[in-house]
PDB file of C-alpha atoms in Angstrom:
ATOM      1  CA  UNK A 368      -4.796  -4.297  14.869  1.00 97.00           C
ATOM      2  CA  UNK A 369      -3.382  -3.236  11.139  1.00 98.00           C
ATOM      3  CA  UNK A 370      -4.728  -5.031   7.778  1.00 98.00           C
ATOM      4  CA  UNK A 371      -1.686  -5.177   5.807  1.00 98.00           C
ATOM      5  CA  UNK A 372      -3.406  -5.447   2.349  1.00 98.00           C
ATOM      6  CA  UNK A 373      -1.077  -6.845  -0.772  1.00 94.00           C
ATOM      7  CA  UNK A 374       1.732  -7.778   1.455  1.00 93.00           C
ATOM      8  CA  UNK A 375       5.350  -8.737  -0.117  1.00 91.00           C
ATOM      9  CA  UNK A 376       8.441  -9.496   0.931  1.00 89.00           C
ATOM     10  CA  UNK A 377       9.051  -5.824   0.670  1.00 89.00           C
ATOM     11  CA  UNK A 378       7.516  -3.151   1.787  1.00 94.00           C
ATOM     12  CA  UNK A 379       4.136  -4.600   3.396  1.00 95.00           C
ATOM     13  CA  UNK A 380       6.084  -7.473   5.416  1.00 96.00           C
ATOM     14  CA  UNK A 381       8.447  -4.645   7.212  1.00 96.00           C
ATOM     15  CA  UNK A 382       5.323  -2.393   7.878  1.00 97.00           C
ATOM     16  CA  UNK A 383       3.780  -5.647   9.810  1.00 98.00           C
ATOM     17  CA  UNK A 384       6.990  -5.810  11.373  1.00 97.00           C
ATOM     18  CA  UNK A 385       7.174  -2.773  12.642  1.00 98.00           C
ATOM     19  CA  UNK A 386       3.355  -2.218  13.992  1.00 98.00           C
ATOM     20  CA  UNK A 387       3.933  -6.071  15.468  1.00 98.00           C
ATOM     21  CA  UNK A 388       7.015  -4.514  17.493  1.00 97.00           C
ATOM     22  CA  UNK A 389       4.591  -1.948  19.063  1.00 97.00           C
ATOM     23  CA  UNK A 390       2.138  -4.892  20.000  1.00 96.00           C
ATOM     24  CA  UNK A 391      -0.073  -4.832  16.952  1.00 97.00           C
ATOM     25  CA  UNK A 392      -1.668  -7.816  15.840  1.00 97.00           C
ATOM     26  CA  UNK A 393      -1.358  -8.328  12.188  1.00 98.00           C
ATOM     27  CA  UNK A 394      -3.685  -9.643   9.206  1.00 98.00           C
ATOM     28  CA  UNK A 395      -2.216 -10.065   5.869  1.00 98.00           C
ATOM     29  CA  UNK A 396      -3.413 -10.296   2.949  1.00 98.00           C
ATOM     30  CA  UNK A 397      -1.708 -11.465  -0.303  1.00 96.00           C
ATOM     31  CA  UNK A 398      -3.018 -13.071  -3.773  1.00 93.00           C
ATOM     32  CA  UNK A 399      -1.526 -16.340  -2.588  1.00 94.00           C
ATOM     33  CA  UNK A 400      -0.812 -17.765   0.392  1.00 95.00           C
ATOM     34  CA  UNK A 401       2.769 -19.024  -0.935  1.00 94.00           C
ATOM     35  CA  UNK A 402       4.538 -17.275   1.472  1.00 94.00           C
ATOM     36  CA  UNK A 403       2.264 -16.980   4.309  1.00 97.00           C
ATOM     37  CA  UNK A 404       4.199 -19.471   6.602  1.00 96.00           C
ATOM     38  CA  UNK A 405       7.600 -17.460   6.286  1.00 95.00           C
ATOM     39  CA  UNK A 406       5.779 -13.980   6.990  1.00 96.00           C
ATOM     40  CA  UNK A 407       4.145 -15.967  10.115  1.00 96.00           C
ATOM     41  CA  UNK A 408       7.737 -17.038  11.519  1.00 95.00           C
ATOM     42  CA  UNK A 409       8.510 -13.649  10.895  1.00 95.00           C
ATOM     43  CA  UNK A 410       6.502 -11.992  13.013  1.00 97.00           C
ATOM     44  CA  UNK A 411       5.721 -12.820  16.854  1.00 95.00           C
ATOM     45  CA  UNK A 412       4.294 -16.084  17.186  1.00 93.00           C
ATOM     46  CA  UNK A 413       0.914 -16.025  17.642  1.00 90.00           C
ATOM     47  CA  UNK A 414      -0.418 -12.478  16.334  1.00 94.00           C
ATOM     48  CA  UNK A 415      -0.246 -12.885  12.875  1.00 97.00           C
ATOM     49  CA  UNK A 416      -2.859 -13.685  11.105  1.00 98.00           C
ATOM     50  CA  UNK A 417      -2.964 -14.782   6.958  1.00 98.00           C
ATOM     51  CA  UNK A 418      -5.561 -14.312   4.498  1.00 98.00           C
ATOM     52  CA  UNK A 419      -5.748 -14.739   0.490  1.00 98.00           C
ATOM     53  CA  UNK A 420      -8.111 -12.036  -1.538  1.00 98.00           C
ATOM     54  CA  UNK A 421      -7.944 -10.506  -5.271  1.00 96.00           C
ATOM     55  CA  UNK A 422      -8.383  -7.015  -4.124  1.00 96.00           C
ATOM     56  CA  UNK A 423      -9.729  -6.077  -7.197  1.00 95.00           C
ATOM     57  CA  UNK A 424     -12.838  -8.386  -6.688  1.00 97.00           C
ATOM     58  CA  UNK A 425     -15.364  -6.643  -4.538  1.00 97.00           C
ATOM     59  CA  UNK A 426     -17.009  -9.182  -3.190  1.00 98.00           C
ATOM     60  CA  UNK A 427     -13.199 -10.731  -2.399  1.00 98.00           C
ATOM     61  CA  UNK A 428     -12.244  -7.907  -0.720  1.00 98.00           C
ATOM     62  CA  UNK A 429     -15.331  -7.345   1.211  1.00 98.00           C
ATOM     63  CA  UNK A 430     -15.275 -11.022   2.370  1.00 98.00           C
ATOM     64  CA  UNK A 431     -11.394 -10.760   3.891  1.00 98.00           C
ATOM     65  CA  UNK A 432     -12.123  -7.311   5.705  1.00 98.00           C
ATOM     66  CA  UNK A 433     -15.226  -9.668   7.231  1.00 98.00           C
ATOM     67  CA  UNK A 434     -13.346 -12.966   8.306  1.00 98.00           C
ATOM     68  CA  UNK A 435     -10.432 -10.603   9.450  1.00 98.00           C
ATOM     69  CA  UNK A 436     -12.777  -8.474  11.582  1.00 97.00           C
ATOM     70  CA  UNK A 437     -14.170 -11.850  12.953  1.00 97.00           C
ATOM     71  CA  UNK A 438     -10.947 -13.502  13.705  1.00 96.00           C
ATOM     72  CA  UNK A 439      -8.524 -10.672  14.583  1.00 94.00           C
ATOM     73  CA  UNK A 440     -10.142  -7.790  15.612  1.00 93.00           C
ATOM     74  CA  UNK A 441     -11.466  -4.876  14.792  1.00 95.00           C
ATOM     75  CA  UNK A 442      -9.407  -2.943  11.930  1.00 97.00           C
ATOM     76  CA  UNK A 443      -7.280  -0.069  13.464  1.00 96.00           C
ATOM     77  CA  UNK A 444      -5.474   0.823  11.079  1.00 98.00           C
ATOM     78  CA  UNK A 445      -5.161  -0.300   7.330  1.00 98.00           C
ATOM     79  CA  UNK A 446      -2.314  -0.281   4.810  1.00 98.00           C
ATOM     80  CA  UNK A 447      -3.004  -0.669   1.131  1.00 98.00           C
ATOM     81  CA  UNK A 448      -0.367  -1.467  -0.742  1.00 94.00           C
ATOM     82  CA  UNK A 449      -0.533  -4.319  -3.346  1.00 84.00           C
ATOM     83  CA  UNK A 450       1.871  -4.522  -6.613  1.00 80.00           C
ATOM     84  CA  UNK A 451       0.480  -3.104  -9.708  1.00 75.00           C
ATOM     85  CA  UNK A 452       0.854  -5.428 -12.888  1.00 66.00           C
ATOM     86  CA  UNK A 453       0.173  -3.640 -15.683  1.00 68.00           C
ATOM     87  CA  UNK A 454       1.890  -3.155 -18.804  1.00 81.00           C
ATOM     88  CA  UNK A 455       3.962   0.146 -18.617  1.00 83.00           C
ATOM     89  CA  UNK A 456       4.352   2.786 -21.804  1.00 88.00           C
ATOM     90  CA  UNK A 457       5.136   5.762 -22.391  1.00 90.00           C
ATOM     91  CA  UNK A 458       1.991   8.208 -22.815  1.00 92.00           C
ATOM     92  CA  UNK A 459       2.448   8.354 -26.625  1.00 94.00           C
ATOM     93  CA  UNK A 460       1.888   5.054 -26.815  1.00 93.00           C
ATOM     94  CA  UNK A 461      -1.035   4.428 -24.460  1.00 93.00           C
ATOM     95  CA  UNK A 462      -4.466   4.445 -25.267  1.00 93.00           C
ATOM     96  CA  UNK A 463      -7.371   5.040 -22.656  1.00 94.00           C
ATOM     97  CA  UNK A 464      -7.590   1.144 -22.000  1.00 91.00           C
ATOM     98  CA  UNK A 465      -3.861   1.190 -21.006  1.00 92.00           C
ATOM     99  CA  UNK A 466      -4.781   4.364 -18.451  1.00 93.00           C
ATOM    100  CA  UNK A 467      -7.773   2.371 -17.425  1.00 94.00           C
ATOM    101  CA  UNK A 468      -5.756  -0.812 -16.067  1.00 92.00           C
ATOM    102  CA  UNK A 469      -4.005   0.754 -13.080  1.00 93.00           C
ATOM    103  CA  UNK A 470      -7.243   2.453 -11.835  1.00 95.00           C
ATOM    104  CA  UNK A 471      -8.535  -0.925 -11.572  1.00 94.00           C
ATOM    105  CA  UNK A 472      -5.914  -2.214  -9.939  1.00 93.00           C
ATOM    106  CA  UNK A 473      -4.749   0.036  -7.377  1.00 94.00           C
ATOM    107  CA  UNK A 474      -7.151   3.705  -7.465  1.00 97.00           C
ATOM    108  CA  UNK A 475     -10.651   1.519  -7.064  1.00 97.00           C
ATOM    109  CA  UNK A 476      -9.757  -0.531  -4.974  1.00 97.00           C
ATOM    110  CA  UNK A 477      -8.551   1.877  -2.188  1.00 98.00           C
ATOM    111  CA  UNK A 478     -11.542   3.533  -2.562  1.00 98.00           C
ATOM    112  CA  UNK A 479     -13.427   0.253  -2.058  1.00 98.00           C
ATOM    113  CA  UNK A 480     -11.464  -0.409   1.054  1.00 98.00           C
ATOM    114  CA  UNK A 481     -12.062   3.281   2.522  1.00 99.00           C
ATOM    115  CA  UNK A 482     -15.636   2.326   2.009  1.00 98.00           C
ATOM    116  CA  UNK A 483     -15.943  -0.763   3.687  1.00 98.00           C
ATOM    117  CA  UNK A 484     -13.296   0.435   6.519  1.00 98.00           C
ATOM    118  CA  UNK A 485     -14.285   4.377   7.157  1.00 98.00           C
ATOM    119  CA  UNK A 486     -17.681   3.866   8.639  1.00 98.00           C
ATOM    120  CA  UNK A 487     -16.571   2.150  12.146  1.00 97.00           C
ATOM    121  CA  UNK A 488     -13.669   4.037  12.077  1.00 98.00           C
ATOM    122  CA  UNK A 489     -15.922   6.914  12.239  1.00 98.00           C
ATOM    123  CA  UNK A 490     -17.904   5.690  14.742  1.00 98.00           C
ATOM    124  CA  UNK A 491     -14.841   5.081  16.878  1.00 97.00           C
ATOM    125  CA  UNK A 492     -13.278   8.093  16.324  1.00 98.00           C
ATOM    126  CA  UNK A 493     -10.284   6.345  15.607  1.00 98.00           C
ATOM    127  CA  UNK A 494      -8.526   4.521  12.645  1.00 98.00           C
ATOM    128  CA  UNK A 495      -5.592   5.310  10.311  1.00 98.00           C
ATOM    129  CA  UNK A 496      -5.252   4.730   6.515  1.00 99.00           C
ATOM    130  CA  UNK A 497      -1.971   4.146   5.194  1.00 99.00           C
ATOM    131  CA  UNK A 498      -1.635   3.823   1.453  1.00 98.00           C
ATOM    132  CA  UNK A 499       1.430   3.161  -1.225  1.00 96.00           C
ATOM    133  CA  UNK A 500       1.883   5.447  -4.214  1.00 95.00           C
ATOM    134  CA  UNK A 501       4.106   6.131  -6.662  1.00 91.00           C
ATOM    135  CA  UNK A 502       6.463   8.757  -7.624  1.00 92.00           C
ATOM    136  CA  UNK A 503       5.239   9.581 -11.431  1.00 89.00           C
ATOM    137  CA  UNK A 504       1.950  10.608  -9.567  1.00 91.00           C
ATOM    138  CA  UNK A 505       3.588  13.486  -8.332  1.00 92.00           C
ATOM    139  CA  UNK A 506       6.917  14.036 -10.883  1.00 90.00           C
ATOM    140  CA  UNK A 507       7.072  13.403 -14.327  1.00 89.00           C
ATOM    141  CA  UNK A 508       8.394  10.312 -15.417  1.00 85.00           C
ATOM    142  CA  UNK A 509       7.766   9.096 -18.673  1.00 86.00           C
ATOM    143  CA  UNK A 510       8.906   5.832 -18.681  1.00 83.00           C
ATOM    144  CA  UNK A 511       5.798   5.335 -16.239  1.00 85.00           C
ATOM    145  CA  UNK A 512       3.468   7.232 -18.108  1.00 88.00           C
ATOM    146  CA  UNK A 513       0.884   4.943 -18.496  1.00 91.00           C
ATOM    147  CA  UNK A 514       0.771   4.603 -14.936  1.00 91.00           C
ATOM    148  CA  UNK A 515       0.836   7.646 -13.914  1.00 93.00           C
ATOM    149  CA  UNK A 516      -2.318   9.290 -14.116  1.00 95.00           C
ATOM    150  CA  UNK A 517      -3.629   6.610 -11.786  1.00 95.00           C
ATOM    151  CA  UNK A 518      -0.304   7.353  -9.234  1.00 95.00           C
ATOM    152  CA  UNK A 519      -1.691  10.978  -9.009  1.00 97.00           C
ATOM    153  CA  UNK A 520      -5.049   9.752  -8.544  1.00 97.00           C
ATOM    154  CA  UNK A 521      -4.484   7.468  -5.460  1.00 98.00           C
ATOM    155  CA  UNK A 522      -2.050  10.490  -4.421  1.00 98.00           C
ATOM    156  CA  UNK A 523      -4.652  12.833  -4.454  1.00 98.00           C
ATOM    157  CA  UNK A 524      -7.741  10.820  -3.135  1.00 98.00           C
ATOM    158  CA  UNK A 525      -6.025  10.233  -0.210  1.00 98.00           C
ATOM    159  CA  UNK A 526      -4.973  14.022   0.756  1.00 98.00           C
ATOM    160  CA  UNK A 527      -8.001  15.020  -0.062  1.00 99.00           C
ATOM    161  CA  UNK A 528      -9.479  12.439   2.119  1.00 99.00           C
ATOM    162  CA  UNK A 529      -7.866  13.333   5.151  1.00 98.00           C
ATOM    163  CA  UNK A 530      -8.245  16.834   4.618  1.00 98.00           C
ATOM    164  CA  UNK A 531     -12.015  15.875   4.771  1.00 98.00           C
ATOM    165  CA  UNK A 532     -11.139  13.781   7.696  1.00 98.00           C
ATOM    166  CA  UNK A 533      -9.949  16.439   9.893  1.00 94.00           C
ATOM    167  CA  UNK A 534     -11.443  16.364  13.483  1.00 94.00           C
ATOM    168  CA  UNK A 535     -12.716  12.971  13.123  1.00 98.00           C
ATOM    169  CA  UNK A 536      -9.947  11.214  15.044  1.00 97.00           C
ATOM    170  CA  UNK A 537      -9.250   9.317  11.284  1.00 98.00           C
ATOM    171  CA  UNK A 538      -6.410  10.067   9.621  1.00 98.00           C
ATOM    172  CA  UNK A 539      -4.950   8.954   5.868  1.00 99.00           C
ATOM    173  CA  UNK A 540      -1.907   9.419   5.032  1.00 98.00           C
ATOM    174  CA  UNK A 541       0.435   7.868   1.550  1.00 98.00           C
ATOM    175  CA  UNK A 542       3.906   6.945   1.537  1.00 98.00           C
ATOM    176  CA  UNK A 543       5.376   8.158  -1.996  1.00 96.00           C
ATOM    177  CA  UNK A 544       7.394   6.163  -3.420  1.00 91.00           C
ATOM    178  CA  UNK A 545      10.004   6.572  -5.963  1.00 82.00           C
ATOM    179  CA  UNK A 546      12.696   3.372  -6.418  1.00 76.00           C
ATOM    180  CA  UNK A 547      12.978  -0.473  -5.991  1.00 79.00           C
ATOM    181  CA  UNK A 548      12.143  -1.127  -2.407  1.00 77.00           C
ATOM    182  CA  UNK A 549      14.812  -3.954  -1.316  1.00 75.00           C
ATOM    183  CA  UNK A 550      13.624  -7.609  -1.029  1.00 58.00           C
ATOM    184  CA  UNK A 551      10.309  -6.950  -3.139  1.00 55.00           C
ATOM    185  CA  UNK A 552       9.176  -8.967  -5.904  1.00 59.00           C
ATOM    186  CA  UNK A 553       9.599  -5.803  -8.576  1.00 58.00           C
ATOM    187  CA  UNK A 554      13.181  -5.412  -6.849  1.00 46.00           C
ATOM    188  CA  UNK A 555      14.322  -8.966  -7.487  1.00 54.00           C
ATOM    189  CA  UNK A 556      12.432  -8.698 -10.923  1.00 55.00           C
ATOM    190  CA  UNK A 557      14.967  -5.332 -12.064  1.00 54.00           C
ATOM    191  CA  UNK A 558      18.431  -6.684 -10.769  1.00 56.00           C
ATOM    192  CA  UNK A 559      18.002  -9.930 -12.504  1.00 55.00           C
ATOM    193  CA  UNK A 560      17.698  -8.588 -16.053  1.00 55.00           C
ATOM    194  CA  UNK A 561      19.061  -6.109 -17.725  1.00 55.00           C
ATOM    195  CA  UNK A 562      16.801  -3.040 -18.849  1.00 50.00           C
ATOM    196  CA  UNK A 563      19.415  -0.555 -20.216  1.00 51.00           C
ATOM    197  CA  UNK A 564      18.611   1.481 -17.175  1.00 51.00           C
ATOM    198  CA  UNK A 565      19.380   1.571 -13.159  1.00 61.00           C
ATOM    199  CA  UNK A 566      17.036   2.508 -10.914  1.00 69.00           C
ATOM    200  CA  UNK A 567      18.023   3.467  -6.938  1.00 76.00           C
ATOM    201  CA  UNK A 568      17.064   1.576  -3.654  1.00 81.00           C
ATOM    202  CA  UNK A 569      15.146   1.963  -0.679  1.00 89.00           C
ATOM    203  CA  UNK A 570      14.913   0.150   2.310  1.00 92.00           C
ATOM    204  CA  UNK A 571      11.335  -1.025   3.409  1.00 93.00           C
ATOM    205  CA  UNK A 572      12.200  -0.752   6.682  1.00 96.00           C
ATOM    206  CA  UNK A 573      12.878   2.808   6.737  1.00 95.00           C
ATOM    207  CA  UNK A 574       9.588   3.592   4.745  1.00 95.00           C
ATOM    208  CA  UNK A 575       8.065   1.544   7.522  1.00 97.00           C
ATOM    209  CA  UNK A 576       9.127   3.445  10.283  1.00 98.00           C
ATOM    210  CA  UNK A 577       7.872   6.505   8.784  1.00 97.00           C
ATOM    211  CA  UNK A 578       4.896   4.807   8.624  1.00 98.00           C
ATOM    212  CA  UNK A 579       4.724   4.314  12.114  1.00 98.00           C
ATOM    213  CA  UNK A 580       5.618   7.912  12.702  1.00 97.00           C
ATOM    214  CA  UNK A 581       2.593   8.822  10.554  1.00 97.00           C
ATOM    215  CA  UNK A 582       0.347   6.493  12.501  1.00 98.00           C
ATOM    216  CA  UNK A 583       1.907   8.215  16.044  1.00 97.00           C
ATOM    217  CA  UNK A 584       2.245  11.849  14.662  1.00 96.00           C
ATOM    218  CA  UNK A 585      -1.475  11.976  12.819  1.00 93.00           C
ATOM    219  CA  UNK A 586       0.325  14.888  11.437  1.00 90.00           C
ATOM    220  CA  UNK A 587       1.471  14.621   7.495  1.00 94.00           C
ATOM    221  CA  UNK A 588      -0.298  13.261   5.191  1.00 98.00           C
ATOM    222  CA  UNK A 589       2.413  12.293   2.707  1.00 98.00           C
ATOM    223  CA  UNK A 590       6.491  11.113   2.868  1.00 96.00           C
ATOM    224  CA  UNK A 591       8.145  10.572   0.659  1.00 95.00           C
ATOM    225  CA  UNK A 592      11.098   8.382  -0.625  1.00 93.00           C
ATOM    226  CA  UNK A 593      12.492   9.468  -3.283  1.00 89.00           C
ATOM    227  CA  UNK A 594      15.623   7.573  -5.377  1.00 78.00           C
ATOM    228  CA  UNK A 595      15.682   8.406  -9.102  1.00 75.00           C
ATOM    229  CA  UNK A 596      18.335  10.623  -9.549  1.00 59.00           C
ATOM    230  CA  UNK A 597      16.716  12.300 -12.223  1.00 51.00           C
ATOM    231  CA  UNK A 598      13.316  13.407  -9.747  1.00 51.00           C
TER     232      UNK A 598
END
């Protein structure tokens, strides 16, 4: 079974898609349950299951890993991969509450999740841990610098993590990710105004099946996607 945590109409629909294909139940979780009943129909009737949580609420998040444990299954594997809405400047202009915003959002969180998920995962010698992260943690970018320190953050929590997880049977792994991904929220958001600036595409389903080939290979602990033309 795979937790799909902060699922969209991007990139965390086609990863349930494409675990569901390989007969993976599927629990998603999303801020609202707007679009729960299209994601449903999406999927193969009768494995999906639908949950609302503010992952950056512990006691939220801790109660959705519970009542998905209870109703699905244990947790397998786990993708983390929820939008970040925070303001965005450039580094000049940021002070240390603007730096502080996307570590709440996206950096403690996965680390909350890893906390609550690890232990039984450990016990089973099994599990994978599949994370989202961006491009400016790894390149430059300074139209993202205020989010970028937490980008390299996540980045490097999770390689270190599964270099520390080596010969457990657990593996983490981040998909890196620089561009709109097609049919998100933050894609539909950019190609409906203009921002003096174009940004490339990726397809979700692609990053997907990479993700899969993380989950089968246990091998790499990073991919990435990468489609600024200036990176």
């Amino acid at each position: 079974m795979i937790a799909v945590l902060g699922v969209g109409p991007g990139l965390g629909l086609s990863i349930a898609q494409r675990f569901a294909r390989e007969g993976f139940t599927t629990a998603l979780v999303s801020r609202t349950d707007t679009r729960h009943a299209r994601y449903r129909e999406s999927l193969p009737e009768g494995t999906a299951h639908t949950y609302t949580a503010d992952l950056t609420d512990p006691a939220q998040l801790d109660a959705v890993l519970d009542r998905i444990t209870a109703e699905a299954g244990e947790i397998d594997t786990v993708y983390f991969g929820p939008a970040v809405a925070v303001n965005l400047k450039p580094l000049p202009e940021s002070g240390a509450g603007d730096l502080l915003a996307p570590f709440e959002a996206a950096v403690l969180p996965a680390a909350r999740l890893v906390e609550a998920v690890l232990p039984g995962m450990l016990e089973r010698g099994s599990g994978t841990l599949l994370f989202a992260g961006g491009l400016s943690g790894k390149h430059p970018m300074p139209v993202l610098g205020s989010l970028a320190p937490a980008s390299a953050a996540l980045r490097m929590y999770v390689l270190t993590l599964d270099a520390a997880l080596r010969e457990t049977g657990v593996h983490a792994g981040i998909l890196t990710v620089g561009g709109l991904i097609e049919r998100g929220d933050i894609h539909r958001d950019f190609t409906t105004r203009d921002l003096g600036f174009t940004v490339g595409t990726l397809n979700p389903d692609d990053i997907a099946d990479q993700a899969w080939s993380m989950y089968v290979e246990r091998g790499e602990a990073e991919a990435e996607f990468n489609a600024m033309a200036a990176v």
